[in-house]
PDB file of C-alpha atoms in Angstrom:
ATOM      1  CA  MET A 767      19.623  85.752 109.874  1.00  0.00           C
ATOM      2  CA  SER A 768      19.968  88.904 107.362  1.00  0.00           C
ATOM      3  CA  ALA A 769      19.177  92.081 107.801  1.00  0.00           C
ATOM      4  CA  LYS A 770      15.890  93.448 106.885  1.00  0.00           C
ATOM      5  CA  GLY A 771      14.584  93.085 103.417  1.00  0.00           C
ATOM      6  CA  SER A 772      18.297  92.078 102.143  1.00  0.00           C
ATOM      7  CA  PRO A 773      18.636  88.858 100.783  1.00  0.00           C
ATOM      8  CA  MET A 774      19.563  85.047 102.471  1.00  0.00           C
ATOM      9  CA  THR A 775      21.375  83.160 100.715  1.00  0.00           C
ATOM     10  CA  ASP A 776      21.218  79.179 100.714  1.00  0.00           C
ATOM     11  CA  PRO A 777      24.701  78.463  98.781  1.00  0.00           C
ATOM     12  CA  THR A 778      24.733  74.596  97.115  1.00  0.00           C
ATOM     13  CA  PRO A 779      27.546  72.339  96.893  1.00  0.00           C
ATOM     14  CA  PRO A 780      29.694  72.911  94.069  1.00  0.00           C
ATOM     15  CA  ILE A 781      29.555  70.208  91.450  1.00  0.00           C
ATOM     16  CA  ASP A 782      32.405  69.868  88.979  1.00  0.00           C
ATOM     17  CA  VAL A 783      30.336  69.444  86.183  1.00  0.00           C
ATOM     18  CA  ALA A 784      32.795  71.328  84.423  1.00  0.00           C
ATOM     19  CA  ALA A 785      35.540  68.680  84.537  1.00  0.00           C
ATOM     20  CA  ARG A 786      32.745  66.106  83.336  1.00  0.00           C
ATOM     21  CA  ALA A 787      32.107  67.752  80.323  1.00  0.00           C
ATOM     22  CA  LEU A 788      35.730  67.391  79.517  1.00  0.00           C
ATOM     23  CA  ARG A 789      35.615  63.984  78.811  1.00  0.00           C
ATOM     24  CA  VAL A 790      32.579  63.861  76.568  1.00  0.00           C
ATOM     25  CA  ARG A 791      32.547  64.251  73.057  1.00  0.00           C
ATOM     26  CA  VAL A 792      29.268  64.705  70.703  1.00  0.00           C
ATOM     27  CA  VAL A 793      29.835  62.940  67.059  1.00  0.00           C
ATOM     28  CA  LEU A 794      27.847  63.695  64.294  1.00  0.00           C
ATOM     29  CA  SER A 795      28.091  61.514  61.277  1.00  0.00           C
ATOM     30  CA  ASN A 796      28.503  62.413  57.733  1.00  0.00           C
ATOM     31  CA  THR A 797      26.390  65.408  58.322  1.00  0.00           C
ATOM     32  CA  SER A 798      24.924  67.148  55.219  1.00  0.00           C
ATOM     33  CA  HIS A 799      23.612  70.253  56.208  1.00  0.00           C
ATOM     34  CA  PRO A 800      26.230  72.793  57.765  1.00  0.00           C
ATOM     35  CA  GLY A 801      23.156  74.429  59.680  1.00  0.00           C
ATOM     36  CA  ASN A 802      22.630  71.877  61.849  1.00  0.00           C
ATOM     37  CA  ILE A 803      26.552  71.579  62.951  1.00  0.00           C
ATOM     38  CA  GLY A 804      26.314  74.828  63.813  1.00  0.00           C
ATOM     39  CA  ALA A 805      22.892  74.269  65.925  1.00  0.00           C
ATOM     40  CA  THR A 806      24.571  71.457  67.281  1.00  0.00           C
ATOM     41  CA  ALA A 807      27.635  73.736  68.719  1.00  0.00           C
ATOM     42  CA  ARG A 808      24.937  76.029  69.772  1.00  0.00           C
ATOM     43  CA  ALA A 809      22.494  73.071  71.548  1.00  0.00           C
ATOM     44  CA  MET A 810      26.506  71.584  73.099  1.00  0.00           C
ATOM     45  CA  LEU A 811      27.478  75.425  74.444  1.00  0.00           C
ATOM     46  CA  THR A 812      23.991  75.660  76.413  1.00  0.00           C
ATOM     47  CA  MET A 813      24.884  72.139  78.107  1.00  0.00           C
ATOM     48  CA  GLY A 814      28.499  72.920  79.154  1.00  0.00           C
ATOM     49  CA  LEU A 815      29.876  71.000  76.133  1.00  0.00           C
ATOM     50  CA  ALA A 816      32.547  72.175  73.677  1.00  0.00           C
ATOM     51  CA  ARG A 817      34.335  69.605  72.024  1.00  0.00           C
ATOM     52  CA  LEU A 818      32.866  68.131  68.851  1.00  0.00           C
ATOM     53  CA  THR A 819      33.839  65.636  66.203  1.00  0.00           C
ATOM     54  CA  LEU A 820      32.417  65.884  62.679  1.00  0.00           C
ATOM     55  CA  ILE A 821      33.534  62.454  60.594  1.00  0.00           C
ATOM     56  CA  ALA A 822      33.399  63.525  56.705  1.00  0.00           C
ATOM     57  CA  PRO A 823      30.712  66.656  56.950  1.00  0.00           C
ATOM     58  CA  LYS A 824      29.697  67.525  53.355  1.00  0.00           C
ATOM     59  CA  ARG A 825      30.296  70.778  53.779  1.00  0.00           C
ATOM     60  CA  PHE A 826      32.410  72.461  56.933  1.00  0.00           C
ATOM     61  CA  PRO A 827      33.792  74.996  57.802  1.00  0.00           C
ATOM     62  CA  ASP A 828      30.069  77.159  56.373  1.00  0.00           C
ATOM     63  CA  ALA A 829      29.009  80.361  56.815  1.00  0.00           C
ATOM     64  CA  GLU A 830      25.105  78.707  57.992  1.00  0.00           C
ATOM     65  CA  ALA A 831      27.299  76.587  60.270  1.00  0.00           C
ATOM     66  CA  THR A 832      28.349  79.490  62.003  1.00  0.00           C
ATOM     67  CA  ALA A 833      25.734  82.055  61.598  1.00  0.00           C
ATOM     68  CA  ARG A 834      23.356  78.844  63.499  1.00  0.00           C
ATOM     69  CA  ALA A 835      25.925  78.754  65.894  1.00  0.00           C
ATOM     70  CA  SER A 836      24.445  81.541  67.538  1.00  0.00           C
ATOM     71  CA  GLY A 837      28.195  82.924  69.537  1.00  0.00           C
ATOM     72  CA  ALA A 838      28.994  79.179  70.014  1.00  0.00           C
ATOM     73  CA  THR A 839      31.660  79.756  67.020  1.00  0.00           C
ATOM     74  CA  ALA A 840      34.408  78.341  69.750  1.00  0.00           C
ATOM     75  CA  ILE A 841      33.016  74.634  69.617  1.00  0.00           C
ATOM     76  CA  LEU A 842      33.120  75.063  65.226  1.00  0.00           C
ATOM     77  CA  ASP A 843      36.898  76.525  65.589  1.00  0.00           C
ATOM     78  CA  THR A 844      37.954  73.367  67.824  1.00  0.00           C
ATOM     79  CA  ALA A 845      35.853  70.598  65.707  1.00  0.00           C
ATOM     80  CA  THR A 846      37.714  67.504  65.294  1.00  0.00           C
ATOM     81  CA  ILE A 847      37.315  66.334  61.537  1.00  0.00           C
ATOM     82  CA  VAL A 848      37.763  62.741  61.050  1.00  0.00           C
ATOM     83  CA  ASP A 849      37.316  60.554  58.012  1.00  0.00           C
ATOM     84  CA  THR A 850      35.702  57.317  59.901  1.00  0.00           C
ATOM     85  CA  LEU A 851      33.448  56.211  62.819  1.00  0.00           C
ATOM     86  CA  ASP A 852      37.118  54.506  64.472  1.00  0.00           C
ATOM     87  CA  ALA A 853      38.779  57.802  64.137  1.00  0.00           C
ATOM     88  CA  ALA A 854      36.363  59.398  65.828  1.00  0.00           C
ATOM     89  CA  LEU A 855      36.069  56.764  68.636  1.00  0.00           C
ATOM     90  CA  ALA A 856      39.348  56.761  69.368  1.00  0.00           C
ATOM     91  CA  GLY A 857      39.931  56.769  73.078  1.00  0.00           C
ATOM     92  CA  CYS A 858      36.583  56.707  73.872  1.00  0.00           C
ATOM     93  CA  SER A 859      35.682  53.749  76.977  1.00  0.00           C
ATOM     94  CA  CYS A 860      31.576  54.626  76.030  1.00  0.00           C
ATOM     95  CA  ALA A 861      29.524  55.205  72.945  1.00  0.00           C
ATOM     96  CA  ILE A 862      26.401  56.272  72.939  1.00  0.00           C
ATOM     97  CA  GLY A 863      24.687  55.828  69.416  1.00  0.00           C
ATOM     98  CA  LEU A 864      21.559  58.066  69.040  1.00  0.00           C
ATOM     99  CA  SER A 865      18.697  56.124  67.055  1.00  0.00           C
ATOM    100  CA  ALA A 866      14.800  56.433  66.832  1.00  0.00           C
ATOM    101  CA  ARG A 867      14.468  53.249  64.797  1.00  0.00           C
ATOM    102  CA  PRO A 868      14.172  49.433  65.931  1.00  0.00           C
ATOM    103  CA  ARG A 869      16.932  47.806  64.509  1.00  0.00           C
ATOM    104  CA  GLU A 870      17.198  44.111  64.339  1.00  0.00           C
ATOM    105  CA  PHE A 871      20.470  42.643  65.522  1.00  0.00           C
ATOM    106  CA  ALA A 872      20.753  45.507  68.004  1.00  0.00           C
ATOM    107  CA  GLY A 873      22.491  45.108  71.395  1.00  0.00           C
ATOM    108  CA  ARG A 874      21.340  46.509  74.543  1.00  0.00           C
ATOM    109  CA  VAL A 875      19.132  49.333  74.130  1.00  0.00           C
ATOM    110  CA  MET A 876      18.070  52.233  76.675  1.00  0.00           C
ATOM    111  CA  ASN A 877      16.347  55.281  76.604  1.00  0.00           C
ATOM    112  CA  VAL A 878      18.039  58.953  76.834  1.00  0.00           C
ATOM    113  CA  ARG A 879      17.972  59.561  80.770  1.00  0.00           C
ATOM    114  CA  ASP A 880      18.997  56.000  81.329  1.00  0.00           C
ATOM    115  CA  ALA A 881      22.118  56.017  78.821  1.00  0.00           C
ATOM    116  CA  ALA A 882      22.498  59.640  80.114  1.00  0.00           C
ATOM    117  CA  CYS A 883      23.475  57.990  83.384  1.00  0.00           C
ATOM    118  CA  LEU A 884      25.780  55.725  82.528  1.00  0.00           C
ATOM    119  CA  ALA A 885      28.000  58.738  80.929  1.00  0.00           C
ATOM    120  CA  VAL A 886      28.175  60.089  83.876  1.00  0.00           C
ATOM    121  CA  SER A 887      29.294  57.186  85.620  1.00  0.00           C
ATOM    122  CA  THR A 888      31.317  55.521  83.309  1.00  0.00           C
ATOM    123  CA  ASP A 889      33.270  59.036  82.185  1.00  0.00           C
ATOM    124  CA  ALA A 890      35.494  58.682  85.366  1.00  0.00           C
ATOM    125  CA  GLY A 891      37.431  55.679  84.184  1.00  0.00           C
ATOM    126  CA  ASP A 892      40.023  56.105  81.687  1.00  0.00           C
ATOM    127  CA  GLY A 893      38.275  57.201  78.039  1.00  0.00           C
ATOM    128  CA  ASP A 894      36.082  59.253  77.001  1.00  0.00           C
ATOM    129  CA  VAL A 895      32.319  58.873  76.265  1.00  0.00           C
ATOM    130  CA  ALA A 896      30.926  59.722  72.813  1.00  0.00           C
ATOM    131  CA  LEU A 897      27.599  60.747  72.321  1.00  0.00           C
ATOM    132  CA  VAL A 898      27.097  59.535  68.438  1.00  0.00           C
ATOM    133  CA  PHE A 899      24.458  60.796  65.761  1.00  0.00           C
ATOM    134  CA  GLY A 900      23.664  59.963  62.412  1.00  0.00           C
ATOM    135  CA  THR A 901      23.183  61.589  59.373  1.00  0.00           C
ATOM    136  CA  GLU A 902      19.882  64.203  58.946  1.00  0.00           C
ATOM    137  CA  MET A 903      18.455  61.440  56.535  1.00  0.00           C
ATOM    138  CA  SER A 904      19.049  57.698  58.161  1.00  0.00           C
ATOM    139  CA  GLY A 905      20.645  58.707  61.486  1.00  0.00           C
ATOM    140  CA  LEU A 906      23.744  55.957  62.167  1.00  0.00           C
ATOM    141  CA  THR A 907      23.931  52.725  59.652  1.00  0.00           C
ATOM    142  CA  ASN A 908      23.702  48.867  61.969  1.00  0.00           C
ATOM    143  CA  ASP A 909      27.502  48.824  61.107  1.00  0.00           C
ATOM    144  CA  GLU A 910      27.977  52.239  62.693  1.00  0.00           C
ATOM    145  CA  LEU A 911      25.328  51.165  66.147  1.00  0.00           C
ATOM    146  CA  ALA A 912      27.374  47.870  65.935  1.00  0.00           C
ATOM    147  CA  ARG A 913      30.689  49.329  67.186  1.00  0.00           C
ATOM    148  CA  CYS A 914      28.953  52.088  69.846  1.00  0.00           C
ATOM    149  CA  THR A 915      28.271  50.568  73.072  1.00  0.00           C
ATOM    150  CA  LEU A 916      24.952  51.097  73.662  1.00  0.00           C
ATOM    151  CA  ILE A 917      21.977  52.596  71.927  1.00  0.00           C
ATOM    152  CA  ALA A 918      20.187  55.593  73.241  1.00  0.00           C
ATOM    153  CA  THR A 919      16.689  56.369  72.150  1.00  0.00           C
ATOM    154  CA  ILE A 920      14.300  59.224  72.711  1.00  0.00           C
ATOM    155  CA  PRO A 921      10.815  58.234  74.240  1.00  0.00           C
ATOM    156  CA  ALA A 922       8.724  60.422  70.933  1.00  0.00           C
ATOM    157  CA  ASN A 923       5.419  59.921  69.311  1.00  0.00           C
ATOM    158  CA  PRO A 924       5.658  56.533  67.663  1.00  0.00           C
ATOM    159  CA  ALA A 925       3.692  57.640  64.814  1.00  0.00           C
ATOM    160  CA  TYR A 926       6.325  60.485  64.539  1.00  0.00           C
ATOM    161  CA  ALA A 927       9.389  60.308  66.168  1.00  0.00           C
ATOM    162  CA  SER A 928      11.938  61.707  63.748  1.00  0.00           C
ATOM    163  CA  LEU A 929      13.614  64.724  65.597  1.00  0.00           C
ATOM    164  CA  ASN A 930      15.981  67.597  63.659  1.00  0.00           C
ATOM    165  CA  LEU A 931      19.579  66.295  64.293  1.00  0.00           C
ATOM    166  CA  ALA A 932      20.244  69.374  66.527  1.00  0.00           C
ATOM    167  CA  ALA A 933      17.453  69.014  68.585  1.00  0.00           C
ATOM    168  CA  ALA A 934      18.166  65.605  69.218  1.00  0.00           C
ATOM    169  CA  VAL A 935      21.854  66.301  70.178  1.00  0.00           C
ATOM    170  CA  GLN A 936      19.495  69.575  72.712  1.00  0.00           C
ATOM    171  CA  VAL A 937      17.605  66.163  74.240  1.00  0.00           C
ATOM    172  CA  ALA A 938      20.489  63.852  75.058  1.00  0.00           C
ATOM    173  CA  THR A 939      22.982  66.675  76.003  1.00  0.00           C
ATOM    174  CA  TYR A 940      20.165  67.811  78.098  1.00  0.00           C
ATOM    175  CA  GLU A 941      19.875  64.389  79.626  1.00  0.00           C
ATOM    176  CA  TRP A 942      23.785  64.496  80.326  1.00  0.00           C
ATOM    177  CA  ARG A 943      23.644  67.582  82.228  1.00  0.00           C
ATOM    178  CA  MET A 944      20.854  66.957  84.435  1.00  0.00           C
ATOM    179  CA  ALA A 945      22.696  63.469  85.274  1.00  0.00           C
ATOM    180  CA  ALA A 946      25.651  65.147  85.801  1.00  0.00           C
ATOM    181  CA  GLU A 947      24.824  68.130  88.524  1.00  0.00           C
ATOM    182  CA  GLY A 948      22.026  66.427  89.517  1.00  0.00           C
ATOM    183  CA  GLY A 949      18.982  68.749  88.985  1.00  0.00           C
ATOM    184  CA  ALA A 950      20.804  71.475  90.130  1.00  0.00           C
ATOM    185  CA  VAL A 951      18.687  74.695  89.549  1.00  0.00           C
ATOM    186  CA  TRP A 952      19.197  77.997  90.570  1.00  0.00           C
ATOM    187  CA  ARG A 953      17.104  79.332  93.765  1.00  0.00           C
ATOM    188  CA  ALA A 954      15.484  82.441  94.313  1.00  0.00           C
ATOM    189  CA  PRO A 955      16.420  84.851  96.943  1.00  0.00           C
ATOM    190  CA  ARG A 956      14.966  84.122 100.586  1.00  0.00           C
ATOM    191  CA  PHE A 957      13.800  86.684 102.803  1.00  0.00           C
ATOM    192  CA  ALA A 958      14.230  86.997 106.427  1.00  0.00           C
ATOM    193  CA  PRO A 959      10.447  85.361 107.598  1.00  0.00           C
ATOM    194  CA  ALA A 960       8.074  87.189 109.433  1.00  0.00           C
ATOM    195  CA  THR A 961       8.366  86.563 112.795  1.00  0.00           C
ATOM    196  CA  ARG A 962       5.222  84.722 114.959  1.00  0.00           C
ATOM    197  CA  ASP A 963       5.039  87.950 117.111  1.00  0.00           C
ATOM    198  CA  GLU A 964       4.699  89.809 113.193  1.00  0.00           C
ATOM    199  CA  ILE A 965       1.863  87.254 112.323  1.00  0.00           C
ATOM    200  CA  GLU A 966      -0.141  87.608 115.300  1.00  0.00           C
ATOM    201  CA  GLY A 967       0.183  91.591 114.833  1.00  0.00           C
ATOM    202  CA  LEU A 968      -0.788  91.212 111.403  1.00  0.00           C
ATOM    203  CA  HIS A 969      -3.910  88.716 112.650  1.00  0.00           C
ATOM    204  CA  THR A 970      -5.104  91.203 115.394  1.00  0.00           C
ATOM    205  CA  HIS A 971      -4.852  94.423 112.765  1.00  0.00           C
ATOM    206  CA  ALA A 972      -6.636  92.557 110.271  1.00  0.00           C
ATOM    207  CA  ALA A 973      -9.040  91.361 112.604  1.00  0.00           C
ATOM    208  CA  ARG A 974     -10.204  95.136 113.338  1.00  0.00           C
ATOM    209  CA  THR A 975      -9.966  96.579 110.261  1.00  0.00           C
ATOM    210  CA  LEU A 976     -12.314  94.435 109.029  1.00  0.00           C
ATOM    211  CA  ALA A 977     -14.725  94.768 111.714  1.00  0.00           C
ATOM    212  CA  ASP A 978     -14.178  98.783 111.046  1.00  0.00           C
ATOM    213  CA  ILE A 979     -15.495  97.942 107.648  1.00  0.00           C
ATOM    214  CA  GLY A 980     -18.404  95.910 108.309  1.00  0.00           C
ATOM    215  CA  PHE A 981     -16.794  92.809 106.658  1.00  0.00           C
ATOM    216  CA  LEU A 982     -16.120  90.945 109.627  1.00  0.00           C
ATOM    217  CA  ASP A 983     -18.935  90.842 112.389  1.00  0.00           C
ATOM    218  CA  PRO A 984     -17.413  89.970 115.992  1.00  0.00           C
ATOM    219  CA  ARG A 985     -20.164  89.103 117.551  1.00  0.00           C
ATOM    220  CA  ARG A 986     -20.738  86.077 114.550  1.00  0.00           C
ATOM    221  CA  PRO A 987     -17.082  85.529 113.248  1.00  0.00           C
ATOM    222  CA  ARG A 988     -17.843  82.147 111.665  1.00  0.00           C
ATOM    223  CA  ARG A 989     -14.609  80.999 110.479  1.00  0.00           C
ATOM    224  CA  LEU A 990     -13.479  84.277 109.263  1.00  0.00           C
ATOM    225  CA  MET A 991     -10.541  84.331 110.787  1.00  0.00           C
ATOM    226  CA  PRO A 992      -9.548  81.252 111.295  1.00  0.00           C
ATOM    227  CA  ARG A 993      -9.149  80.654 107.696  1.00  0.00           C
ATOM    228  CA  LEU A 994      -6.844  84.159 107.458  1.00  0.00           C
ATOM    229  CA  ARG A 995      -5.172  82.752 110.026  1.00  0.00           C
ATOM    230  CA  ARG A 996      -4.710  79.548 107.950  1.00  0.00           C
ATOM    231  CA  LEU A 997      -3.870  81.598 104.951  1.00  0.00           C
ATOM    232  CA  PHE A 998      -0.809  83.420 106.997  1.00  0.00           C
ATOM    233  CA  ALA A 999       0.470  80.178 108.110  1.00  0.00           C
ATOM    234  CA  ARG A1000       0.322  78.305 104.394  1.00  0.00           C
ATOM    235  CA  ALA A1001       1.501  81.467 102.453  1.00  0.00           C
ATOM    236  CA  GLY A1002       5.683  81.258 104.851  1.00  0.00           C
ATOM    237  CA  LEU A1003       5.142  85.406 104.985  1.00  0.00           C
ATOM    238  CA  GLU A1004       8.352  87.204 104.841  1.00  0.00           C
ATOM    239  CA  ARG A1005       9.279  90.530 107.364  1.00  0.00           C
ATOM    240  CA  GLU A1006       8.658  93.355 104.350  1.00  0.00           C
ATOM    241  CA  GLU A1007       5.438  91.199 102.944  1.00  0.00           C
ATOM    242  CA  ILE A1008       4.097  91.652 106.835  1.00  0.00           C
ATOM    243  CA  ASN A1009       5.089  95.269 106.556  1.00  0.00           C
ATOM    244  CA  ILE A1010       3.114  96.093 103.076  1.00  0.00           C
ATOM    245  CA  LEU A1011      -0.001  94.518 104.423  1.00  0.00           C
ATOM    246  CA  ARG A1012      -0.165  96.506 107.445  1.00  0.00           C
ATOM    247  CA  GLY A1013       0.864  99.417 105.362  1.00  0.00           C
ATOM    248  CA  ILE A1014      -1.987  98.498 103.215  1.00  0.00           C
ATOM    249  CA  LEU A1015      -4.441  98.062 106.308  1.00  0.00           C
ATOM    250  CA  ALA A1016      -3.670 100.999 107.970  1.00  0.00           C
ATOM    251  CA  ARG A1017      -4.608 103.145 104.604  1.00  0.00           C
ATOM    252  CA  VAL A1018      -7.926 101.682 105.048  1.00  0.00           C
ATOM    253  CA  ASP A1019      -8.137 102.787 108.357  1.00  0.00           C
ATOM    254  CA  ALA A1020      -7.013 106.105 107.667  1.00  0.00           C
ATOM    255  CA  LEU A1021      -9.511 106.231 105.428  1.00  0.00           C
ATOM    256  CA  MET A1022     -12.334 104.950 107.602  1.00  0.00           C
ATOM    257  CA  MET A1023     -11.015 107.031 110.266  1.00  0.00           C
ATOM    258  CA  ARG A1024     -11.215 110.199 107.208  1.00  0.00           C
ATOM    259  CA  ASP A1025     -14.893 109.394 106.619  1.00  0.00           C
ATOM    260  CA  SER A1026     -16.082 109.248 109.787  1.00  0.00           C
ATOM    261  CA  GLY A1027     -14.769 112.627 110.637  1.00  0.00           C
ATOM    262  CA  ARG A1028     -13.036 111.255 113.583  1.00  0.00           C
ATOM    263  CA  MET A1029      -9.570 112.593 111.775  1.00  0.00           C
ATOM    264  CA  PRO A1030      -9.033 116.403 111.156  1.00  0.00           C
TER     265      PRO A1030
END
């Protein structure tokens, strides 16, 4: 147990997400607006991905891409620019094409969460995993999707399923990271829990003070104190919290003594 008032660490096993990220590339095909390229870089960096491939972008490099990247300019600086999807997917063992529109001759289709899990399980192989996104206006063409291993779709409002390009990248890369690290999150610091004796001391002190101020009738206590005991147990009180509550009760006690003339 840690010293009084100091956090108790609760370490989580390290997850090598960074190593997995090295095997993932985000591919944008024929992007028309440079701001979407910059916003994509920002979305990627927030999820720990850094490999961006651009297929025949209309304008790149571009100052607007840099501005929209909001500090993720290193991804733009190292982006790979190619002329075709085949070149973008060279060396990939799995290519996941993102599409919101149903396609008549689509192959395997799954939601983006299941696709991300597949990407994580696949990236241990010999090749990379590519997340492939089409143009802002029409998405990936049927021919481009045919070159992908599978199609992933983001469940959305069927009456308005259109996402901004960078927003779609953000959702897909978020799902990849969730799959890669199992949803691990930061944890708030834990402090020393109160002991049973400390909780009993609080319960006794509360009963005495509540009786002194007339809130509790010891002759007809009803269920007040059992409910307080239940509340204390459910709260999972820490030692410092016990000290705070006891301090409040002590101040009430002092004021009651002063007002009753029992205190000089």
